[in-house]
Coordinates of C-alpha atoms in Angstrom, one line a residue:
M22 CA -21.9 -36.7 63.4
T23 CA -22.8 -40.4 63.2
E24 CA -22.2 -42.0 59.8
T25 CA -24.8 -44.4 58.5
T26 CA -22.6 -46.4 56.2
N27 CA -20.7 -49.6 57.1
D28 CA -17.9 -48.7 54.7
I29 CA -16.1 -46.3 57.0
R30 CA -12.4 -46.9 56.9
V31 CA -9.9 -44.6 58.6
R32 CA -6.2 -44.9 59.0
F33 CA -3.3 -43.7 61.2
A34 CA -0.2 -43.5 59.0
P35 CA 2.8 -42.5 61.2
S36 CA 6.3 -42.0 59.8
P37 CA 8.8 -44.1 62.0
T38 CA 11.4 -41.4 62.2
G39 CA 11.1 -41.1 66.0
N40 CA 9.0 -41.9 69.0
L41 CA 5.2 -41.7 68.9
H42 CA 4.6 -38.1 70.2
I43 CA 1.5 -36.7 71.8
G44 CA 0.1 -35.1 68.6
G45 CA 0.4 -38.3 66.7
A46 CA -1.1 -40.3 69.5
R47 CA -4.1 -37.9 69.6
T48 CA -4.6 -38.4 65.9
A49 CA -4.6 -42.2 66.4
V50 CA -7.1 -42.0 69.2
Y51 CA -9.5 -39.9 67.2
N52 CA -9.3 -42.2 64.2
W53 CA -9.7 -45.2 66.4
A54 CA -12.7 -43.8 68.3
F55 CA -14.3 -42.6 65.1
A56 CA -14.1 -46.1 63.6
K57 CA -15.4 -47.7 66.7
R58 CA -18.3 -45.2 67.0
N59 CA -19.4 -45.8 63.5
G60 CA -18.8 -49.6 63.2
G61 CA -15.9 -49.0 60.7
K62 CA -12.4 -50.2 60.3
F63 CA -9.2 -48.6 61.8
I64 CA -6.1 -49.2 59.7
L65 CA -2.5 -48.8 60.7
R66 CA -0.1 -48.0 57.9
I67 CA 3.6 -47.2 58.4
E68 CA 5.0 -44.5 56.1
D69 CA 8.6 -45.6 56.2
T70 CA 10.0 -44.1 53.0
D71 CA 12.5 -41.8 54.7
P72 CA 15.7 -43.9 54.3
E73 CA 17.8 -41.9 56.7
R74 CA 15.5 -41.7 59.7
S75 CA 12.9 -44.5 59.3
T76 CA 14.0 -47.5 61.4
P77 CA 12.5 -50.9 62.4
Q78 CA 13.1 -49.9 66.0
N79 CA 11.0 -46.8 65.6
T80 CA 8.2 -48.8 63.9
A81 CA 8.3 -51.3 66.8
Q82 CA 8.1 -48.4 69.3
I83 CA 5.1 -46.9 67.5
I84 CA 3.3 -50.3 67.6
R85 CA 4.2 -50.8 71.2
S86 CA 2.9 -47.4 72.2
L87 CA -0.4 -47.9 70.4
K88 CA -0.9 -51.3 72.0
W89 CA -0.1 -49.8 75.4
L90 CA -2.7 -47.1 74.9
G91 CA -5.2 -49.9 74.2
L92 CA -5.6 -49.1 70.4
S93 CA -6.1 -52.1 68.3
W94 CA -6.2 -52.0 64.5
D95 CA -8.3 -54.0 62.1
E96 CA -5.7 -54.0 59.4
G97 CA -2.0 -53.3 59.4
P98 CA 1.3 -54.7 60.7
E99 CA 1.0 -57.9 62.8
V100 CA -2.6 -58.1 61.7
G101 CA -2.6 -58.2 57.9
G102 CA -5.6 -57.4 55.8
D103 CA -7.0 -57.4 52.3
Y104 CA -5.3 -54.1 51.2
G105 CA -1.7 -54.6 52.2
P106 CA 1.2 -54.5 52.4
Y107 CA 0.9 -51.9 55.2
L108 CA 4.5 -50.7 55.1
Q109 CA 5.0 -48.1 52.4
T110 CA 8.5 -49.4 51.5
E111 CA 6.7 -52.6 50.4
R112 CA 4.4 -50.8 48.0
F113 CA 6.8 -49.2 45.5
S114 CA 5.7 -51.4 42.6
T115 CA 2.2 -49.9 43.1
Y116 CA 3.5 -46.4 42.7
G117 CA 5.4 -47.2 39.6
E118 CA 2.4 -48.8 38.0
A119 CA 0.2 -45.8 38.8
L120 CA 2.8 -43.5 37.3
E121 CA 2.6 -45.4 34.0
S122 CA -1.2 -45.0 34.1
L123 CA -0.9 -41.3 34.7
K124 CA 1.6 -41.1 31.7
A125 CA -0.9 -42.9 29.5
K126 CA -3.6 -40.4 30.5
D127 CA -1.2 -37.5 29.7
A128 CA -1.8 -36.4 33.3
V129 CA 1.9 -36.0 34.1
Y130 CA 5.0 -34.7 32.2
P131 CA 8.8 -34.9 32.7
C132 CA 10.5 -31.8 34.0
F133 CA 14.2 -31.4 33.3
C134 CA 14.7 -28.1 35.2
T135 CA 17.6 -28.3 37.7
T136 CA 17.4 -27.1 41.2
D137 CA 19.6 -24.2 40.4
E138 CA 17.5 -23.2 37.4
L139 CA 14.3 -23.3 39.4
A140 CA 15.9 -21.2 42.1
Q141 CA 17.1 -18.5 39.7
R142 CA 13.7 -18.3 38.0
R143 CA 11.9 -18.1 41.3
D144 CA 14.1 -15.3 42.6
A145 CA 13.6 -13.4 39.4
A146 CA 9.8 -13.7 39.7
M147 CA 9.9 -12.6 43.3
A148 CA 12.0 -9.6 42.4
A149 CA 9.5 -8.7 39.7
K150 CA 6.7 -9.3 42.2
N151 CA 5.2 -12.0 39.9
Y152 CA 4.0 -15.5 40.7
S153 CA 7.0 -17.4 42.0
G154 CA 5.7 -20.9 41.7
Y155 CA 6.9 -23.3 39.0
D156 CA 6.4 -21.6 35.6
R157 CA 5.5 -24.8 33.7
K158 CA 8.5 -24.4 31.3
C159 CA 8.7 -28.2 30.6
R160 CA 5.0 -28.6 30.3
H161 CA 5.2 -27.2 26.8
L162 CA 7.9 -29.6 25.5
S163 CA 6.9 -31.8 22.7
K164 CA 6.5 -35.5 23.5
E165 CA 9.3 -36.2 21.0
E166 CA 11.8 -33.9 22.6
A167 CA 10.9 -35.1 26.1
S168 CA 11.3 -38.8 25.1
A169 CA 14.6 -38.0 23.4
R170 CA 16.0 -36.3 26.5
I171 CA 14.8 -39.1 28.7
N172 CA 16.4 -41.7 26.4
N173 CA 19.7 -39.7 26.6
G174 CA 19.7 -40.2 30.3
E175 CA 18.9 -36.6 31.3
A176 CA 17.8 -36.3 34.9
H177 CA 14.1 -35.4 35.3
T178 CA 11.2 -35.4 37.7
W179 CA 7.5 -36.1 36.9
R180 CA 5.1 -33.3 37.5
L181 CA 1.3 -33.4 37.7
K182 CA -0.3 -31.6 34.8
I183 CA -3.0 -29.6 36.6
P184 CA -6.0 -28.9 34.3
L185 CA -5.8 -25.2 33.4
D186 CA -9.5 -24.9 33.0
R187 CA -10.3 -26.4 36.4
G188 CA -11.9 -24.1 39.0
D189 CA -10.7 -23.5 42.5
V190 CA -10.2 -26.6 44.8
E191 CA -13.0 -26.7 47.3
F192 CA -13.8 -29.3 50.0
D193 CA -16.0 -29.6 53.1
D194 CA -13.7 -30.2 56.0
L195 CA -15.5 -32.0 58.8
V196 CA -13.9 -29.7 61.4
F197 CA -13.2 -26.4 59.6
G198 CA -16.1 -26.4 57.2
N199 CA -16.0 -25.3 53.6
T200 CA -12.4 -24.6 52.5
T201 CA -11.2 -23.2 49.2
F202 CA -7.8 -23.0 47.6
P203 CA -7.4 -20.8 44.4
I204 CA -6.3 -22.9 41.5
T205 CA -4.2 -20.0 40.3
Q206 CA -1.9 -20.7 43.3
M207 CA -1.4 -24.4 42.5
D208 CA 1.9 -25.5 40.9
D209 CA 2.3 -28.4 38.6
F210 CA 4.0 -30.1 41.6
I211 CA 6.3 -33.1 41.5
L212 CA 5.0 -36.6 42.0
V213 CA 8.2 -38.5 41.4
R214 CA 11.7 -37.1 42.1
S215 CA 14.7 -37.4 39.7
D216 CA 16.0 -40.3 41.7
G217 CA 12.8 -42.2 41.1
S218 CA 11.4 -41.8 44.6
P219 CA 7.8 -40.8 45.0
T220 CA 6.7 -37.8 46.9
Y221 CA 4.4 -37.8 49.9
N222 CA 1.5 -36.1 48.2
Y223 CA 1.5 -38.8 45.5
V224 CA 1.9 -42.0 47.5
V225 CA -0.4 -41.0 50.3
C226 CA -3.3 -40.5 47.9
L227 CA -2.6 -43.8 46.1
D228 CA -2.3 -45.7 49.4
D229 CA -5.5 -44.2 50.8
A230 CA -7.4 -44.8 47.5
L231 CA -6.3 -48.4 47.2
M232 CA -7.0 -49.1 50.9
K233 CA -10.5 -47.6 50.4
I234 CA -10.0 -45.0 53.1
S235 CA -13.3 -43.1 53.5
H236 CA -12.2 -40.4 56.0
V237 CA -8.7 -38.8 56.4
I238 CA -8.5 -37.5 60.0
R239 CA -5.2 -35.8 60.6
G240 CA -3.4 -32.7 61.9
D241 CA -4.0 -29.3 60.4
D242 CA -0.3 -29.1 59.3
H243 CA -1.6 -31.2 56.4
L244 CA -4.3 -28.8 55.5
S245 CA -2.2 -27.1 52.8
N246 CA -1.5 -30.6 51.3
T247 CA -5.2 -31.3 50.8
P248 CA -5.8 -29.4 47.5
K249 CA -2.8 -31.0 46.0
Q250 CA -4.0 -34.4 47.0
I251 CA -7.5 -33.8 45.7
L252 CA -5.9 -33.0 42.3
V253 CA -4.0 -36.3 42.5
Y254 CA -7.1 -38.3 43.3
E255 CA -8.8 -36.7 40.3
A256 CA -5.9 -37.5 38.0
L257 CA -5.8 -41.1 39.2
G258 CA -9.6 -41.3 38.6
M259 CA -10.1 -42.4 42.2
P260 CA -12.7 -41.3 44.8
V261 CA -11.8 -38.4 47.1
P262 CA -12.2 -39.2 50.8
R263 CA -13.7 -36.9 53.4
F264 CA -11.2 -34.8 55.2
A265 CA -11.1 -33.7 58.9
H266 CA -8.2 -31.6 60.1
L267 CA -7.3 -31.4 63.8
S268 CA -5.9 -28.1 65.2
M269 CA -2.4 -28.4 66.5
I270 CA -1.5 -29.0 70.1
L271 CA 0.3 -26.1 71.9
G272 CA 2.4 -25.9 75.0
P273 CA 1.3 -23.8 78.0
D274 CA 3.3 -20.9 76.5
G275 CA 1.2 -20.9 73.4
K276 CA 3.9 -22.3 71.1
R277 CA 3.8 -25.6 69.3
L278 CA 4.3 -28.5 71.7
S279 CA 7.9 -29.6 71.7
K280 CA 10.5 -31.3 73.9
R281 CA 11.1 -28.0 75.7
H282 CA 7.7 -28.4 77.3
G283 CA 8.7 -31.7 78.9
A284 CA 8.1 -35.3 77.8
T285 CA 6.2 -35.5 74.6
S286 CA 6.3 -39.2 73.6
V287 CA 3.9 -41.8 74.7
E288 CA 6.6 -44.1 76.0
A289 CA 8.1 -41.3 78.1
Y290 CA 4.8 -40.9 79.9
K291 CA 4.5 -44.7 80.3
E292 CA 8.0 -44.7 81.9
Q293 CA 6.9 -41.9 84.3
G294 CA 4.1 -44.0 85.6
F295 CA 1.1 -42.7 83.8
F296 CA -1.8 -45.1 83.1
P297 CA -2.7 -45.8 79.5
G298 CA -6.3 -45.2 80.2
A299 CA -5.5 -41.8 81.8
L300 CA -3.3 -40.7 78.9
L301 CA -5.9 -41.8 76.4
N302 CA -8.6 -40.0 78.4
Y303 CA -6.6 -36.8 78.5
L304 CA -5.6 -37.0 74.8
S305 CA -9.2 -37.3 73.8
L306 CA -9.9 -34.0 75.6
L307 CA -7.3 -32.1 73.5
G308 CA -9.8 -30.7 71.1
W309 CA -12.9 -32.7 71.8
S310 CA -15.4 -32.8 74.7
L311 CA -17.9 -35.4 75.8
D312 CA -20.5 -33.0 77.1
G313 CA -18.5 -29.9 78.1
E314 CA -18.4 -31.0 81.7
T315 CA -17.3 -34.6 82.2
T316 CA -13.6 -35.0 82.4
I317 CA -13.0 -38.5 83.6
F318 CA -14.2 -41.4 81.3
D319 CA -13.0 -44.6 79.9
A320 CA -12.3 -45.8 76.4
E321 CA -15.8 -47.4 76.1
V322 CA -17.5 -44.1 76.8
L323 CA -15.2 -42.3 74.4
C324 CA -16.0 -44.8 71.6
D325 CA -19.7 -44.7 72.3
N326 CA -19.8 -40.9 72.0
F327 CA -17.0 -39.7 69.8
S328 CA -18.0 -37.4 66.9
L329 CA -16.2 -35.0 64.7
D330 CA -18.8 -32.3 65.1
R331 CA -17.6 -31.9 68.7
V332 CA -14.0 -31.4 67.6
S333 CA -12.9 -27.8 68.1
K334 CA -11.3 -25.6 65.5
N335 CA -9.2 -24.0 68.2
S336 CA -5.7 -25.2 69.1
A337 CA -5.6 -27.3 72.3
V338 CA -3.2 -26.6 75.1
F339 CA -1.3 -29.5 76.5
D340 CA -1.1 -29.0 80.3
E341 CA 1.0 -31.7 82.0
K342 CA -0.5 -30.6 85.4
K343 CA -4.0 -31.5 84.0
L344 CA -2.7 -34.8 82.8
E345 CA -1.3 -35.5 86.3
W346 CA -4.7 -34.6 87.8
V347 CA -6.4 -37.0 85.4
N348 CA -3.9 -39.7 86.3
A349 CA -4.2 -39.1 90.0
S350 CA -8.0 -39.5 89.6
Y351 CA -7.4 -42.9 88.2
I352 CA -5.2 -43.8 91.2
K353 CA -7.8 -42.6 93.6
E354 CA -10.5 -44.8 92.0
M355 CA -8.5 -47.9 91.2
G356 CA -8.4 -49.7 94.6
A357 CA -5.6 -51.6 96.3
P358 CA -5.5 -54.8 94.2
D359 CA -5.1 -52.9 90.9
F360 CA -2.7 -50.5 92.5
I361 CA -0.3 -53.3 93.5
D362 CA -0.5 -54.8 90.0
A363 CA 0.5 -51.4 88.6
L364 CA 3.2 -50.9 91.2
L365 CA 4.9 -54.3 90.7
P366 CA 7.0 -53.2 87.7
Y367 CA 8.4 -50.3 89.9
L368 CA 9.0 -52.6 92.8
R369 CA 11.1 -54.7 90.4
E370 CA 12.9 -51.6 89.0
Y371 CA 13.9 -50.2 92.3
G372 CA 14.5 -53.6 94.0
F373 CA 11.8 -52.9 96.7
I374 CA 10.8 -55.8 99.0
R375 CA 9.2 -55.9 102.4
N376 CA 11.9 -56.0 105.1
G377 CA 14.5 -55.2 102.4
S378 CA 17.8 -53.4 102.7
V379 CA 17.9 -51.1 99.6
M380 CA 18.2 -47.5 100.5
Y381 CA 17.8 -44.5 98.2
D382 CA 18.4 -40.8 98.8
S383 CA 15.8 -38.0 98.1
D384 CA 16.9 -38.0 94.4
M385 CA 16.4 -41.8 94.2
Q386 CA 20.1 -42.5 93.9
L387 CA 21.1 -45.8 95.4
V388 CA 22.9 -45.2 98.7
S389 CA 23.3 -48.7 100.2
G390 CA 21.9 -52.2 100.3
A391 CA 21.2 -54.7 97.6
K392 CA 18.2 -54.6 95.3
A393 CA 16.0 -57.7 95.6
N394 CA 15.7 -59.8 92.5
D395 CA 12.5 -59.9 90.5
T396 CA 11.6 -63.5 91.5
D397 CA 11.9 -62.8 95.2
I398 CA 9.8 -59.6 94.9
E399 CA 7.1 -61.3 93.0
N400 CA 7.0 -64.2 95.5
D401 CA 6.9 -61.9 98.4
V402 CA 4.0 -59.8 96.9
D403 CA 2.1 -63.1 96.4
K404 CA 2.7 -64.3 100.0
N405 CA 2.2 -60.9 101.7
R406 CA -0.4 -59.4 99.4
K407 CA -2.2 -57.6 102.2
W408 CA 0.9 -55.9 103.5
Y409 CA 1.6 -54.5 100.0
E410 CA -2.1 -53.5 99.4
D411 CA -2.0 -51.6 102.8
I412 CA 0.4 -49.2 101.1
Y413 CA -2.4 -48.0 98.8
P414 CA -4.3 -45.9 101.4
L415 CA -1.1 -44.1 102.3
I416 CA -0.7 -42.6 98.8
A417 CA -4.1 -42.9 97.1
E418 CA -4.8 -39.2 97.7
R419 CA -1.3 -38.0 97.2
A420 CA 0.5 -39.7 94.2
K421 CA 0.0 -38.3 90.7
T422 CA 1.8 -41.3 89.0
I423 CA 2.7 -44.8 90.0
D424 CA 6.4 -44.0 89.7
E425 CA 5.8 -41.1 92.2
A426 CA 4.0 -43.6 94.5
A427 CA 6.9 -45.9 94.4
K428 CA 9.3 -43.1 95.3
M429 CA 7.0 -41.8 98.0
T430 CA 7.1 -45.1 99.8
A431 CA 10.8 -46.0 99.3
Y432 CA 11.3 -45.6 103.1
L433 CA 9.1 -48.6 103.7
F434 CA 11.5 -51.0 101.9
S435 CA 14.8 -50.2 103.6
G436 CA 14.4 -52.4 106.7
S437 CA 16.0 -51.1 109.9
D438 CA 17.6 -48.1 108.2
V439 CA 16.4 -45.1 106.2
Y440 CA 18.0 -42.2 104.4
L441 CA 17.8 -39.1 106.5
D442 CA 17.3 -35.9 104.5
E443 CA 19.9 -33.4 105.7
A444 CA 17.6 -30.4 105.8
S445 CA 15.1 -32.5 107.8
I446 CA 17.8 -33.5 110.3
N447 CA 18.8 -29.9 110.9
K448 CA 15.2 -28.8 111.2
C449 CA 13.8 -31.6 113.4
L450 CA 16.6 -33.7 115.0
K451 CA 19.4 -31.2 115.6
V452 CA 17.2 -29.2 117.9
E453 CA 16.9 -29.0 121.6
G454 CA 14.7 -31.8 123.1
A455 CA 14.7 -34.0 120.0
K456 CA 16.7 -36.7 121.6
H457 CA 14.4 -36.8 124.6
I458 CA 11.4 -37.0 122.3
L459 CA 12.8 -40.0 120.4
E460 CA 13.8 -41.8 123.6
R461 CA 10.3 -41.5 125.0
V462 CA 8.7 -42.6 121.8
T463 CA 11.0 -45.6 121.7
E464 CA 10.0 -46.5 125.2
V465 CA 6.3 -46.3 124.4
L466 CA 6.6 -48.3 121.2
S467 CA 8.8 -50.9 122.9
S468 CA 6.1 -51.8 125.3
S469 CA 5.2 -55.5 125.2
E470 CA 1.6 -54.5 126.0
L471 CA 1.2 -52.4 122.9
N472 CA -1.0 -53.9 120.1
W473 CA 0.9 -53.2 116.9
N474 CA -1.8 -51.6 114.8
T475 CA -2.3 -48.0 113.5
T476 CA -5.1 -47.2 116.0
C477 CA -3.2 -48.3 119.1
I478 CA 0.1 -46.8 118.0
E479 CA -1.6 -43.4 117.3
D480 CA -3.5 -43.5 120.6
E481 CA -0.3 -44.0 122.6
L482 CA 1.8 -41.5 120.8
R483 CA -0.9 -38.8 120.8
K484 CA -0.6 -38.7 124.6
L485 CA 3.0 -37.7 124.5
P486 CA 2.9 -34.0 123.6
D487 CA 0.7 -33.1 126.7
E488 CA 2.7 -35.5 128.9
M489 CA 6.0 -33.9 127.8
G490 CA 4.7 -30.3 127.5
I491 CA 5.8 -30.1 123.9
K492 CA 3.8 -29.0 120.9
P493 CA 2.5 -32.0 118.9
K494 CA 4.1 -30.6 115.7
V495 CA 7.6 -30.7 117.3
V496 CA 7.1 -34.3 118.6
F497 CA 5.7 -35.8 115.4
Q498 CA 8.0 -34.1 113.1
A499 CA 11.0 -35.6 115.0
V500 CA 9.3 -39.0 114.9
R501 CA 8.5 -38.6 111.2
V502 CA 12.0 -37.8 110.2
A503 CA 13.4 -40.7 112.3
I504 CA 11.0 -43.2 110.7
C505 CA 10.5 -41.9 107.2
G506 CA 13.6 -39.8 106.6
N507 CA 11.9 -36.4 105.9
T508 CA 9.0 -34.2 106.9
V509 CA 6.7 -34.8 103.9
S510 CA 6.2 -38.6 103.9
P511 CA 2.8 -40.3 103.8
P512 CA 0.7 -40.8 107.0
L513 CA 3.0 -41.6 110.0
F514 CA 1.1 -44.0 112.1
E515 CA 0.1 -46.2 109.2
S516 CA 3.7 -46.2 108.1
I517 CA 4.9 -47.3 111.6
E518 CA 2.4 -50.3 111.5
L519 CA 3.7 -51.4 108.1
L520 CA 7.4 -51.1 109.1
G521 CA 6.8 -53.3 112.1
A522 CA 8.2 -53.0 115.6
I523 CA 11.8 -54.2 114.9
N524 CA 12.4 -51.8 112.0
T525 CA 10.7 -48.9 113.7
I526 CA 12.7 -49.3 117.0
A527 CA 15.9 -49.7 115.0
R528 CA 15.3 -46.4 113.1
L529 CA 14.4 -44.5 116.3
L530 CA 17.6 -45.7 118.0
K531 CA 19.7 -44.6 115.1
A532 CA 18.0 -41.2 114.9
T533 CA 18.4 -40.7 118.7
V534 CA 22.2 -40.9 118.2
I535 CA 22.0 -38.1 115.7
A536 CA 19.6 -36.0 117.7
S537 CA 20.5 -33.2 120.1

């Protein structure tokens, strides 16, 4: 649905207790796209009230991940705004003031029941098959007795006094539709703990109300919190926002997405070489569709078309293979210049440079040679831009991520030597006739009359199988292993051109020594 008001304000309010995971990132994307679609404001608020797990490092990581995805916020950390502060730990005075207001309205009451007492009464109620929620024992204390016990220093919490004559809690969820929670199942729940710390269902309402949040778009794990929060809004005398709950994201096995399904944080996918646009594209499809057919689109298309009425009630399945396909589609379409810009951080990470000496094995463990330094790599890319961009056609149809592209082309950066995969040696070099093949290929490629380009190299080498009476597969597998180190490298003739005559001949000679 497209809203007609300019007062739309949505928020993403992560808790900085760990990395920004896929579920949280999707929530952020949907809030951001909804705000953009409707000309509203997207607010970032950090709910950092867990003293043991909330850290500045996690907050920085969340901000870094959101920026990498391309999500900008109109208010929040590093931006400011009229309704700050935007870190919950800086808002405690607000919560205290609101509690005093609730006391004055007789909307809350102190509860002196200990944890053990509550557990005993709950167990007894369950054994009798009665309602096992809080029995409102302290609600009936006189104000004089309650004040006296507080003045004597007795530990107590503050509970919301739910109106006993109120009807069921109903709201129109923008994804799930009309939703009802029986008031008879609602406890007088705690707003402030005995140590003075506020509970989530209290502070989130106050923060949202004071920040004038119009729509709360969040995961459906919060659906059961919604009736409690509506009661808090009512007690505070503040407007209730519209709610939209997003179904959870499952792994391919149908269970809730977790680390056992692979990487689940935004930064983990960044490190693996996924593009921010591709991840944002895929995240947007986890419960929403553009038109039921289109899969690849950019952030602008998302923001121009996003609506909550196209968000599914059904759980989405996170399929890393589908994400890889989306990312690969971006690689296919990006072109050589953008590819090299994206590849450069990986060239620096692995120390890759044209005519370098760094050699890795098939598991990308450093075998020999020295990594080139960042400055030399950057200067070489600038001076020999075409050579680097010519790598792109070799992997454009093959690589799923940029990191994979870098690993696929590692053999191009080890100069006159290359790591030879043991299985490939045994299959293609330690066989009868391999030595003769390599000697003949070396002779052809050493000719001073050969123009060193892909077309001429291929034309000359294609003549050899018939000339030698050997199947083309046998000839070219031996050459491929000698040049690239294994049997599954990118296109052979293009690789030979990029390596140049000196490096190519050196590799052929070394492989000839090994061959039978």
